[in-house]
Amino acid sequence: MLKVPYVTSYLTEHFGDDAFGTIEGYEAKGGYRAARRAITQMSPDEVVELVKESGLQGRGGAGFPTGMKWSFMPKETDGPKYLVCNADESEPGSFKDRILMERAPHLVIEGMLIAAWAIGASKSFIYVRGEYAYPAKQMMRAVQEAYDRGLLGRRLMHSDFNHDIVIQRGAGAYICGEETGLLESLEGKKGQPRKKPPFPAQFGAFGRPSTVNNVETFAHVPHIVSKGTDWFRSFGTEQSPGTTVFGVSGHVLRPGLFELPLGTPLQEIVFDHAGGPPEGRRVKGVIPGGMSMPILPAHQLDVPMANEFLRERKTMLGTGGVMVMDDTTCMVRVGELVSYFFRDESCGQCTQCREGTGWLHQILRRLERGAGAPDDLDILLDVAGSMEGQTICAFADAAAWPVQGLIRHFRSDFEEHIRQRKCPFPESFEL
Amino acid sequence: MVISELTRGQIADEITKYPLKRGALLPALHWVHAELGHVTHECAAELGEIFGIRPVEVMEVVSFYNMFYDSPQPRHHVRVCTNLPCSLRGARTLLSRLESHLGVKAGEVTPDGRVGLGHEECLGACAYAPMMRVDDVYYEDLDFEAATRILDSLD
Ligand SMILES: Cc1cc2nc3c(=O)[nH]c(=O)nc-3n(C[C@H](O)[C@H](O)[C@H](O)COP(=O)(O)O)c2cc1C
Ligand code: SF4
Ligand code: FES
């Protein structure tokens, strides 16, 4: 099946056109003009300033301002600097980077070229998750096409700028999506996150100053360069400009991708665009941004999907992976499933994370099977609290938050399991 | 020598792309898996020699990643995604029906070594659930009939 978003905007408008994935088709739509303009007519500082002014925030999960991240790169160095594209997309509920690479590989490459120029990187690495064999192949083909056209390599576009892109495939480890875990993996090691500081801008890939950005983040950049910051800011909210590609999954009639402005109300995404739950069902809860982000209950779906609003509801935009659960769903079961994932994927370096994820899973499993004790909820919250902000990377927070969110909004589901000594949701999904 | 000249050539080629030799270790392991299916001790020793690291360091990396193996593998890996979005759309039911169909449990291999059945975490196909990955290929929007047709056609 062709994976074309149901609602498109500037990033995805040509996704229905197979030719857009080729260099001819991409150039026919104006492709590489932005990179040419940046590299031949703008100074690196001008590009950084432009992206700063645009207000673009990273689409990899943390929402960090992209221009600011680029400005952290040291200007004068006596060795190489690197750019890294995080294409490890493994956050459950997220599939936009995959479709971007499959349908618009040149858009990603063009964004990278502009970023590379802005930070003065001589080489880029695209780290594609191991399971993404087909997207990796598409990216490799597109990179080769770009070399053949003189858009990559030495003196590209007849400028003085040299740039190479290397594609590396991961090998199945969620933690390699964390940027320093990714850098370790890129260096041929176990993907265990590094202590920070130093941050990648000082000590990144192979010990050199590096910038890591997400696939989608790069895809916005050519549009900003060619159409300007006012245009970009005409989408989205004051603090969160632009569109993003929401991936909607779970109990909806039309699961899929929807490119919409940031700030679009969650209920509009779930009901108007994705068609809402099947007939006769009601929405019970929605995870707004990939598995690490706390769930929202049905009565909070009025929230605009931008971090400044989501934070007030104690959750975040994350990767824009919207997972919808209807009223058959047992939220304790959701907790068990989520905690199983995090327990399985912890890299094990930090005690709080290694032990904490294990405890969370064990207690949730017991609760789901009706063998929970009344103080289990307190223990869960206690364990989750002890994991927050204590570890080398944000994985432990990402494991604690969903559990806290489930208890915050669906406490009665947990209490019923304890009271009835069984799961009260016979129609819930199987575990 | 277990790693062929051809694969050594591929590895040498990968090494030229990286500022430090070791950066090419994951690509090298992918090439080795394509040729040999898994990493034996001899193989780790040869890779160690190529990269100037100890064989145990190679094996440490192999054991960290799900897609690298230190023992012989079934002819085909069939993995059903059972993460939340897929589970919400019946992935677990599909997996248990595939278990009965093949007569093995998830995590096991058919006696003829043809299919290893398993589950996997989110594969980035959540809207197209349920789905499974057969070796390197994704099959999406599955039902039991479509899934068994795919399984039965594997050599
Ligand atoms: C556990 C964990 C997993 C992550 N996985 C990904 C991922 O798969 N893809 C991604 O782009 N960012 C991921 N991130 C975020 C990265 O660390 C990093 O912030 C991001 O790649 C920066 O890109 P951006 O500034 O363009 O958003 C992850 C973070 C954590 C803590
Ligand atoms: S928080 Fe967890 S995943 Fe992150 S470094 Fe520590 S143990 Fe590893
Ligand atoms: S949950 Fe199965 S592909 Fe994402």
XYZ file of C-alpha atoms and ligand atoms in Angstrom:
629
model
C 0.000 0.000 0.000
C 1.207 3.447 -0.842
C 1.826 5.343 2.363
C 0.617 8.784 1.601
C -0.599 11.010 4.404
C -4.338 11.624 4.467
C -3.721 15.297 5.079
C -0.713 16.876 3.441
C 1.053 20.196 3.671
C 4.424 21.451 2.521
C 6.470 18.433 3.647
C 4.293 15.712 2.251
C 2.365 17.260 -0.646
C 4.196 15.250 -3.306
C 4.230 11.944 -1.467
C 1.695 10.430 -3.848
C 4.122 10.922 -6.717
C 6.701 8.136 -7.026
C 8.971 10.390 -9.064
C 9.404 12.691 -6.070
C 11.685 10.030 -4.588
C 14.063 10.343 -7.553
C 16.423 13.200 -8.190
C 14.726 14.153 -11.450
C 11.314 14.276 -9.860
C 12.597 16.123 -6.840
C 14.424 18.744 -8.892
C 11.358 19.155 -11.097
C 9.530 20.333 -7.974
C 12.218 22.882 -7.202
C 14.371 20.511 -5.188
C 17.938 21.500 -4.206
C 17.308 25.150 -5.010
C 17.263 25.988 -1.306
C 20.557 24.215 -0.697
C 22.089 25.911 -3.699
C 20.923 29.257 -2.428
C 22.217 28.643 1.104
C 25.601 27.379 -0.022
C 26.272 29.874 -2.800
C 24.542 33.012 -1.489
C 24.385 32.811 2.287
C 27.056 32.644 4.950
C 26.820 29.807 7.472
C 25.916 32.346 10.175
C 23.093 33.698 8.069
C 21.650 30.219 7.731
C 21.890 29.613 11.474
C 20.209 32.958 12.146
C 17.440 32.199 9.684
C 16.683 28.848 11.272
C 16.805 30.472 14.718
C 14.320 33.116 13.620
C 12.051 30.517 12.100
C 11.541 29.032 15.558
C 11.917 25.492 14.216
C 11.980 22.976 17.051
C 13.521 19.526 16.692
C 11.044 16.825 15.762
C 12.986 13.968 17.379
C 11.155 14.103 20.683
C 12.638 16.760 22.922
C 11.576 19.759 20.822
C 14.884 21.585 21.216
C 15.236 24.757 19.083
C 17.196 23.728 16.001
C 18.911 27.029 15.211
C 20.132 27.312 18.772
C 21.529 23.783 18.653
C 23.447 24.666 15.488
C 24.826 27.807 17.095
C 26.454 25.715 19.842
C 28.895 24.313 17.311
C 32.369 25.794 17.694
C 33.260 27.993 14.718
C 36.993 27.573 14.602
C 38.327 24.083 14.963
C 41.511 22.438 13.878
C 39.773 19.310 12.705
C 36.568 18.007 11.204
C 33.035 18.605 12.472
C 30.211 16.205 11.826
C 26.509 16.260 11.222
C 24.375 13.294 12.239
C 20.885 12.460 11.061
C 18.987 10.488 13.669
C 16.963 8.019 11.624
C 16.748 5.437 14.369
C 13.012 5.986 14.827
C 12.103 3.326 17.378
C 9.730 5.185 19.662
C 6.613 3.005 19.716
C 3.791 4.722 17.860
C 6.142 6.623 15.511
C 6.499 5.961 11.810
C 6.819 9.373 10.153
C 10.611 9.275 9.662
C 10.302 5.992 7.847
C 7.745 7.367 5.395
C 9.763 10.571 4.939
C 12.804 8.518 3.975
C 10.782 6.267 1.705
C 8.866 8.981 -0.098
C 11.151 12.034 0.102
C 14.768 10.973 0.603
C 16.069 14.012 -1.274
C 14.196 16.408 0.973
C 16.034 14.917 3.943
C 19.366 15.063 2.128
C 18.800 18.664 1.074
C 18.000 19.653 4.655
C 21.175 17.930 5.790
C 23.254 19.737 3.183
C 21.986 23.091 4.411
C 22.642 22.125 8.021
C 26.109 20.870 7.136
C 26.901 24.181 5.476
C 25.577 26.088 8.488
C 27.706 24.229 11.033
C 30.715 23.668 8.785
C 30.539 19.889 8.733
C 32.637 18.033 6.212
C 30.838 14.774 6.688
C 27.395 13.545 7.707
C 26.249 10.244 9.033
C 22.705 9.004 8.641
C 22.017 6.402 11.285
C 19.044 4.356 10.089
C 17.479 1.834 12.433
C 18.468 -1.696 11.478
C 14.958 -2.907 10.751
C 14.437 -0.134 8.200
C 16.059 -2.040 5.360
C 13.892 -0.492 2.673
C 14.129 3.136 3.878
C 17.899 2.677 4.165
C 17.998 1.449 0.590
C 15.994 4.441 -0.572
C 18.353 6.804 1.243
C 21.407 5.066 -0.237
C 20.007 5.325 -3.724
C 19.186 8.981 -3.243
C 22.629 9.765 -1.814
C 24.212 8.107 -4.841
C 22.018 10.158 -7.169
C 23.081 13.312 -5.360
C 26.756 12.398 -5.797
C 26.206 11.702 -9.479
C 24.700 15.176 -9.889
C 27.549 16.907 -8.106
C 25.326 17.822 -5.165
C 27.564 15.895 -2.804
C 31.264 15.266 -2.734
C 34.109 17.627 -3.549
C 33.347 21.198 -4.585
C 29.677 20.434 -4.684
C 27.428 22.716 -6.728
C 30.668 24.254 -8.078
C 31.285 25.852 -4.663
C 34.255 25.491 -2.355
C 32.235 23.313 -0.060
C 32.957 19.596 0.276
C 30.546 17.245 1.881
C 30.145 13.483 2.144
C 27.220 11.496 3.479
C 27.713 8.059 5.000
C 24.745 5.840 5.792
C 25.036 3.437 8.673
C 22.448 0.851 9.571
C 21.727 0.191 13.227
C 21.143 -3.318 14.449
C 18.116 -3.377 16.692
C 18.454 -1.405 19.921
C 15.956 1.282 20.959
C 18.533 3.107 23.053
C 20.574 3.943 19.941
C 17.947 6.609 19.245
C 19.218 8.585 22.227
C 21.744 10.844 20.604
C 24.818 9.821 22.584
C 23.850 6.150 22.441
C 23.647 6.691 18.703
C 27.125 8.228 18.629
C 28.587 5.276 20.513
C 26.909 2.918 18.075
C 28.201 4.931 15.136
C 31.689 4.416 16.534
C 31.206 0.648 16.455
C 30.460 0.159 20.123
C 27.549 -0.881 22.298
C 24.962 1.877 22.134
C 25.241 2.985 25.740
C 24.495 6.682 26.258
C 27.294 8.961 27.421
C 27.359 11.192 30.460
C 26.723 14.827 29.581
C 28.457 17.260 29.596
C 30.365 17.238 27.349
C 27.537 17.645 24.853
C 27.855 16.498 21.236
C 28.647 20.044 20.072
C 31.915 19.742 22.000
C 32.520 16.007 21.944
C 30.365 14.173 19.441
C 30.985 11.542 16.794
C 34.536 10.202 16.962
C 35.285 12.797 19.624
C 34.662 15.697 17.233
C 32.107 18.532 17.522
C 28.833 17.183 16.151
C 25.186 18.109 15.712
C 22.468 15.486 15.865
C 19.053 16.186 14.354
C 16.030 14.126 13.541
C 14.972 13.166 9.986
C 11.870 15.343 10.034
C 13.755 18.301 11.466
C 15.971 18.283 8.373
C 12.959 18.028 6.078
C 11.642 21.398 7.279
C 14.892 23.237 6.615
C 14.820 23.574 2.784
C 11.299 25.003 3.038
C 12.423 27.581 5.567
C 15.348 28.610 3.378
C 13.305 28.909 0.215
C 10.132 30.446 1.619
C 11.339 32.376 4.627
C 10.554 32.630 8.301
C 7.298 34.598 7.980
C 5.912 31.942 5.740
C 7.071 29.196 8.141
C 5.585 31.003 11.116
C 2.244 31.231 9.331
C 1.851 27.560 10.314
C 1.543 26.448 13.905
C 1.605 28.507 17.082
C 3.674 31.480 18.176
C 6.018 29.267 20.193
C 5.790 26.150 18.033
C 5.802 27.107 14.365
C 5.439 24.846 11.371
C 3.628 21.622 10.693
C 4.489 18.165 11.874
C 3.647 14.749 10.575
C 1.357 13.100 13.102
C 1.129 9.340 13.021
C -2.173 8.097 14.340
C -2.631 4.470 15.377
C -4.806 2.282 17.562
C -8.584 2.426 17.813
C -9.474 4.782 14.981
C -11.176 4.211 11.669
C -8.456 5.837 9.585
C -5.053 5.213 11.124
C -2.262 6.867 9.174
C -0.203 9.998 8.722
C -1.536 13.528 8.868
C 0.619 16.569 8.293
C -0.950 19.357 10.316
C 0.140 22.612 11.930
C 1.473 22.366 15.441
C -1.245 23.460 17.812
C -3.967 21.469 16.049
C -6.309 20.263 18.800
C -5.839 16.600 19.598
C -9.565 15.918 19.226
C -9.489 17.266 15.676
C -6.702 14.822 14.841
C -8.395 11.865 16.496
C -11.984 12.471 15.342
C -12.032 14.672 12.250
C -8.907 13.367 10.581
C -8.480 9.816 11.848
C -12.201 9.129 11.965
C -12.543 8.460 15.697
C -13.115 5.051 17.288
C -15.187 2.273 15.726
C -18.966 2.562 15.880
C -20.402 2.153 19.328
C -17.112 2.797 21.113
C -15.860 5.822 22.987
C -12.317 7.085 23.282
C -10.876 6.339 26.711
C -7.376 7.732 26.477
C -4.828 8.980 23.969
C -1.038 8.898 24.135
C -0.137 12.083 22.284
C 3.484 11.650 21.279
C 4.969 8.182 21.282
C 5.168 5.710 24.103
C 7.382 7.810 26.378
C 4.779 10.516 26.709
C 2.092 10.368 29.406
C -1.447 9.541 28.335
C -4.346 12.007 28.277
C -7.902 11.060 29.281
C -10.820 11.577 26.889
C -11.953 14.827 28.491
C -8.588 16.485 27.791
C -8.490 16.055 24.024
C -9.183 19.738 23.519
C -5.468 20.347 24.082
C -3.619 21.994 21.168
C -0.768 19.770 20.051
C 2.186 21.971 20.886
C 4.543 21.640 23.815
C 3.549 24.880 25.522
C 0.001 23.504 25.921
C 0.832 19.847 26.395
C 3.225 20.634 29.235
C 0.336 22.149 31.184
C -1.283 18.727 30.969
C 1.933 17.058 32.132
C 2.742 15.497 28.781
C 4.596 16.388 25.573
C 4.459 16.280 21.805
C 7.340 13.791 21.633
C 7.453 12.305 18.154
C 3.814 13.101 17.305
C 2.858 9.439 17.494
C -0.800 9.556 18.562
C -2.100 6.272 19.982
C -5.813 6.045 20.536
C -7.464 3.644 22.970
C -11.212 3.074 23.193
C -13.324 2.120 26.185
C -12.594 -1.605 25.891
C -8.981 -0.910 26.817
C -7.574 -1.928 30.180
C -5.123 0.749 31.265
C -3.304 -1.607 33.640
C -2.629 -3.852 30.682
C -1.329 -0.830 28.790
C 0.963 -0.193 31.748
C 2.186 -3.760 31.758
C 2.927 -3.639 28.025
C 4.675 -0.292 28.227
C 6.802 -1.292 31.204
C 7.752 -4.556 29.522
C 9.128 -2.556 26.614
C 11.210 -0.252 28.781
C 12.490 -3.073 30.939
C 13.574 -4.917 27.833
C 15.307 -1.923 26.256
C 17.138 -0.394 29.237
C 20.841 -0.407 28.476
C 21.532 -1.281 32.093
C 24.193 1.302 32.937
C 22.246 3.096 35.686
C 20.922 1.267 38.720
C 17.731 3.353 38.989
C 16.849 2.567 35.396
C 17.870 -1.077 35.320
C 16.177 -1.943 38.612
C 13.338 0.554 38.328
C 12.105 -0.653 34.942
C 12.178 -4.213 36.281
C 10.165 -3.281 39.362
C 7.594 -1.323 37.400
C 7.006 -4.230 35.091
C 6.829 -6.806 37.856
C 4.297 -4.831 39.883
C 2.140 -3.941 36.893
C 2.137 -7.541 35.783
C 1.020 -8.651 39.200
C -1.695 -5.993 39.290
C -3.011 -6.934 35.876
C -3.313 -10.563 36.942
C -5.403 -9.627 39.936
C -2.687 -10.349 42.474
C -2.022 -6.745 43.421
C -1.902 -5.392 46.954
C -3.497 -2.112 48.039
C -0.157 -0.378 48.491
C 1.091 -1.376 45.017
C 0.017 1.972 43.584
C 2.129 3.824 46.119
C 5.061 1.564 45.399
C 4.681 2.157 41.662
C 4.668 5.919 42.132
C 7.585 5.677 44.502
C 9.681 3.630 42.071
C 8.729 5.884 39.152
C 9.619 8.978 41.181
C 13.025 7.575 42.072
C 13.835 7.056 38.372
C 13.227 10.633 37.278
C 16.169 12.924 36.646
C 18.668 10.547 38.246
C 20.240 8.821 35.292
C 22.720 9.182 32.445
C 20.003 9.620 29.837
C 16.315 10.476 29.613
C 15.316 6.871 28.984
C 14.541 6.349 32.663
C 12.232 9.387 32.685
C 10.625 8.075 29.516
C 9.970 4.800 31.336
C 8.605 6.455 34.484
C 6.325 9.096 32.927
C 3.837 6.795 31.162
C 3.235 4.852 34.370
C 2.687 8.051 36.320
C 0.296 9.267 33.637
C -1.733 6.058 33.665
C -2.161 6.203 37.435
C -2.910 9.936 37.371
C -5.788 9.584 34.941
C -6.986 6.007 35.316
C -6.519 5.276 38.996
C -9.857 3.529 39.226
C -8.746 0.925 36.639
C -5.915 0.011 38.987
C -8.085 0.014 42.091
C -10.682 -2.220 40.441
C -8.030 -4.799 39.625
C -7.047 -4.882 43.264
C -10.623 -4.953 44.554
C -11.990 -7.547 42.122
C -8.751 -9.565 42.121
C -9.003 -9.820 38.330
C -8.975 -7.695 35.210
C -12.398 -6.071 34.848
C -11.988 -5.483 31.095
C -12.824 -8.763 29.336
C -12.817 -7.141 25.899
C -9.457 -5.455 26.222
C -6.689 -6.307 23.784
C -4.860 -9.565 24.517
C -1.507 -9.642 26.239
C 39.545 -18.094 6.971
C 35.784 -17.902 7.409
C 35.225 -14.386 6.081
C 35.515 -14.467 2.297
C 37.695 -12.201 0.211
C 34.565 -10.606 -1.188
C 33.237 -9.676 2.248
C 36.680 -8.503 3.312
C 36.613 -6.214 0.317
C 33.255 -4.817 1.395
C 34.585 -4.267 4.904
C 37.708 -2.546 3.625
C 35.466 -0.303 1.598
C 33.357 0.575 4.656
C 36.459 1.385 6.662
C 37.459 4.112 4.197
C 34.251 5.994 5.034
C 34.999 6.453 8.717
C 37.425 8.729 10.536
C 38.281 5.852 12.852
C 38.462 2.277 11.669
C 36.185 0.958 14.366
C 33.279 3.021 13.021
C 32.922 0.393 10.327
C 32.337 -2.421 12.800
C 28.522 -2.402 12.558
C 28.579 -2.282 8.743
C 31.154 -5.091 8.825
C 28.912 -7.157 11.068
C 26.019 -6.621 8.653
C 28.192 -7.881 5.782
C 29.302 -10.870 7.841
C 25.707 -11.730 8.678
C 24.745 -11.469 5.027
C 27.445 -13.994 4.209
C 27.526 -16.325 7.202
C 24.280 -15.742 9.084
C 25.946 -15.385 12.463
C 29.249 -14.607 14.129
C 31.329 -17.578 15.235
C 34.429 -17.389 17.416
C 36.706 -17.696 14.409
C 34.764 -15.001 12.717
C 35.084 -12.704 15.740
C 38.803 -13.409 15.800
C 39.125 -12.443 12.146
C 37.086 -9.286 12.654
C 39.197 -8.512 15.717
C 42.253 -8.757 13.537
C 40.811 -6.490 10.862
C 39.752 -3.859 13.398
C 42.660 -4.188 15.802
C 40.430 -5.083 18.740
C 40.060 -8.202 20.858
C 37.573 -10.888 19.724
C 35.695 -10.472 22.999
C 35.091 -6.828 22.126
C 33.527 -7.953 18.863
C 31.315 -10.411 20.730
C 30.265 -7.720 23.209
C 28.945 -5.666 20.334
C 27.280 -8.706 18.771
C 25.440 -9.473 22.000
C 24.257 -5.882 22.492
C 22.252 -5.722 19.263
C 19.125 -7.763 18.521
C 19.962 -8.163 14.855
C 23.349 -9.790 15.416
C 23.663 -13.445 16.342
C 26.304 -15.696 17.823
C 24.573 -18.958 16.896
C 23.063 -20.471 13.730
C 19.686 -19.008 12.803
C 16.540 -20.407 11.182
C 16.187 -19.939 7.439
C 13.586 -17.237 8.002
C 12.817 -14.945 10.882
C 9.142 -14.156 11.157
C 8.342 -11.513 13.703
C 4.990 -10.115 14.582
C 5.042 -6.674 16.135
C 3.271 -6.771 19.496
C 3.844 -3.259 20.737
C 0.845 -1.202 21.829
C -0.587 0.121 18.538
C -0.306 -3.311 16.935
C -1.732 -5.055 20.004
C -4.693 -2.674 19.942
C -5.397 -3.971 16.453
C -5.179 -7.673 17.137
C -1.472 -8.478 16.791
C -1.423 -10.821 19.791
C -4.353 -12.785 18.448
C -2.608 -13.049 15.097
C 0.581 -14.231 16.765
C -1.155 -16.930 18.759
C -2.955 -18.170 15.658
C 0.376 -18.287 13.824
C 1.780 -20.281 16.722
C -0.914 -22.916 16.211
C -0.492 -22.796 12.459
C 3.232 -23.485 12.668
C 3.029 -25.699 15.743
C 5.674 -23.705 17.605
C 5.564 -21.037 20.266
C 6.892 -17.528 19.771
C 10.624 -17.700 20.399
C 10.884 -21.185 18.873
C 11.959 -22.545 15.498
C 10.053 -25.079 13.397
C 11.720 -28.521 13.626
C 12.895 -28.290 10.003
C 14.726 -25.053 10.794
C 12.625 -23.191 8.259
C 10.904 -20.561 10.362
C 11.766 -18.919 13.622
C 8.631 -17.266 14.986
C 8.842 -14.376 17.359
C 7.475 -11.084 18.431
C 9.108 -7.736 18.065
C 8.755 -4.234 19.453
C 7.370 -1.391 17.368
C 8.693 -1.544 13.812
C 7.404 1.812 12.631
C 4.300 0.529 10.879
C 1.754 1.229 13.605
C -1.007 2.537 11.355
C -0.727 -0.508 9.141
C -1.256 -3.015 11.927
C -1.151 -5.876 12.454
C 2.116 -6.372 10.695
C 5.077 -8.707 10.632
C 8.634 -8.593 9.458
C 9.856 -11.585 7.484
C 13.636 -11.340 7.330
C 14.089 -7.832 5.892
C 10.621 -7.343 4.448
C 7.586 -5.741 6.073
C 4.095 -7.156 5.547
C 1.371 -4.827 6.729
C -2.408 -4.671 7.182
C -2.417 -8.400 7.789
C -5.109 -10.835 8.687
C -4.565 -14.492 9.516
C -5.178 -15.681 5.961
C -2.751 -13.224 4.403
C -0.126 -13.990 7.040
C -0.332 -17.758 6.569
C -0.166 -17.389 2.817
C 3.108 -15.524 3.244
C 4.466 -18.072 5.709
C 3.516 -21.021 3.548
C 5.274 -19.551 0.546
C 8.638 -19.334 2.314
C 11.210 -21.860 1.116
C 15.498 6.919 24.961
C 15.532 7.909 23.856
C 15.275 7.496 22.551
C 15.307 8.413 21.507
N 15.040 7.968 20.244
C 15.067 8.862 19.214
C 14.828 8.435 17.869
O 14.588 7.251 17.615
N 14.884 9.363 16.877
C 15.163 10.676 17.135
O 15.229 11.465 16.206
N 15.394 11.114 18.377
C 15.360 10.232 19.424
N 15.631 10.678 20.691
C 15.979 12.096 20.873
C 17.466 12.303 20.590
O 18.207 12.063 21.759
C 17.757 13.719 20.128
O 17.208 14.602 21.054
C 17.209 14.054 18.759
O 17.658 13.162 17.804
C 17.606 15.441 18.386
O 17.029 15.814 17.171
P 16.127 17.101 17.027
O 16.779 18.191 17.811
O 16.113 17.353 15.583
O 14.795 16.737 17.594
C 15.593 9.772 21.766
C 15.842 10.179 23.069
C 15.799 9.279 24.108
C 16.078 9.751 25.487
S 18.893 5.807 31.922
Fe 18.656 3.658 31.381
S 18.946 3.618 29.165
Fe 19.748 5.620 29.865
S 21.924 5.237 30.241
Fe 20.888 4.843 32.174
S 20.465 2.611 32.122
Fe 20.951 3.233 30.045
S 3.360 -0.956 17.212
Fe 3.622 -2.401 15.667
S 4.636 -1.242 14.172
Fe 4.420 0.211 15.769
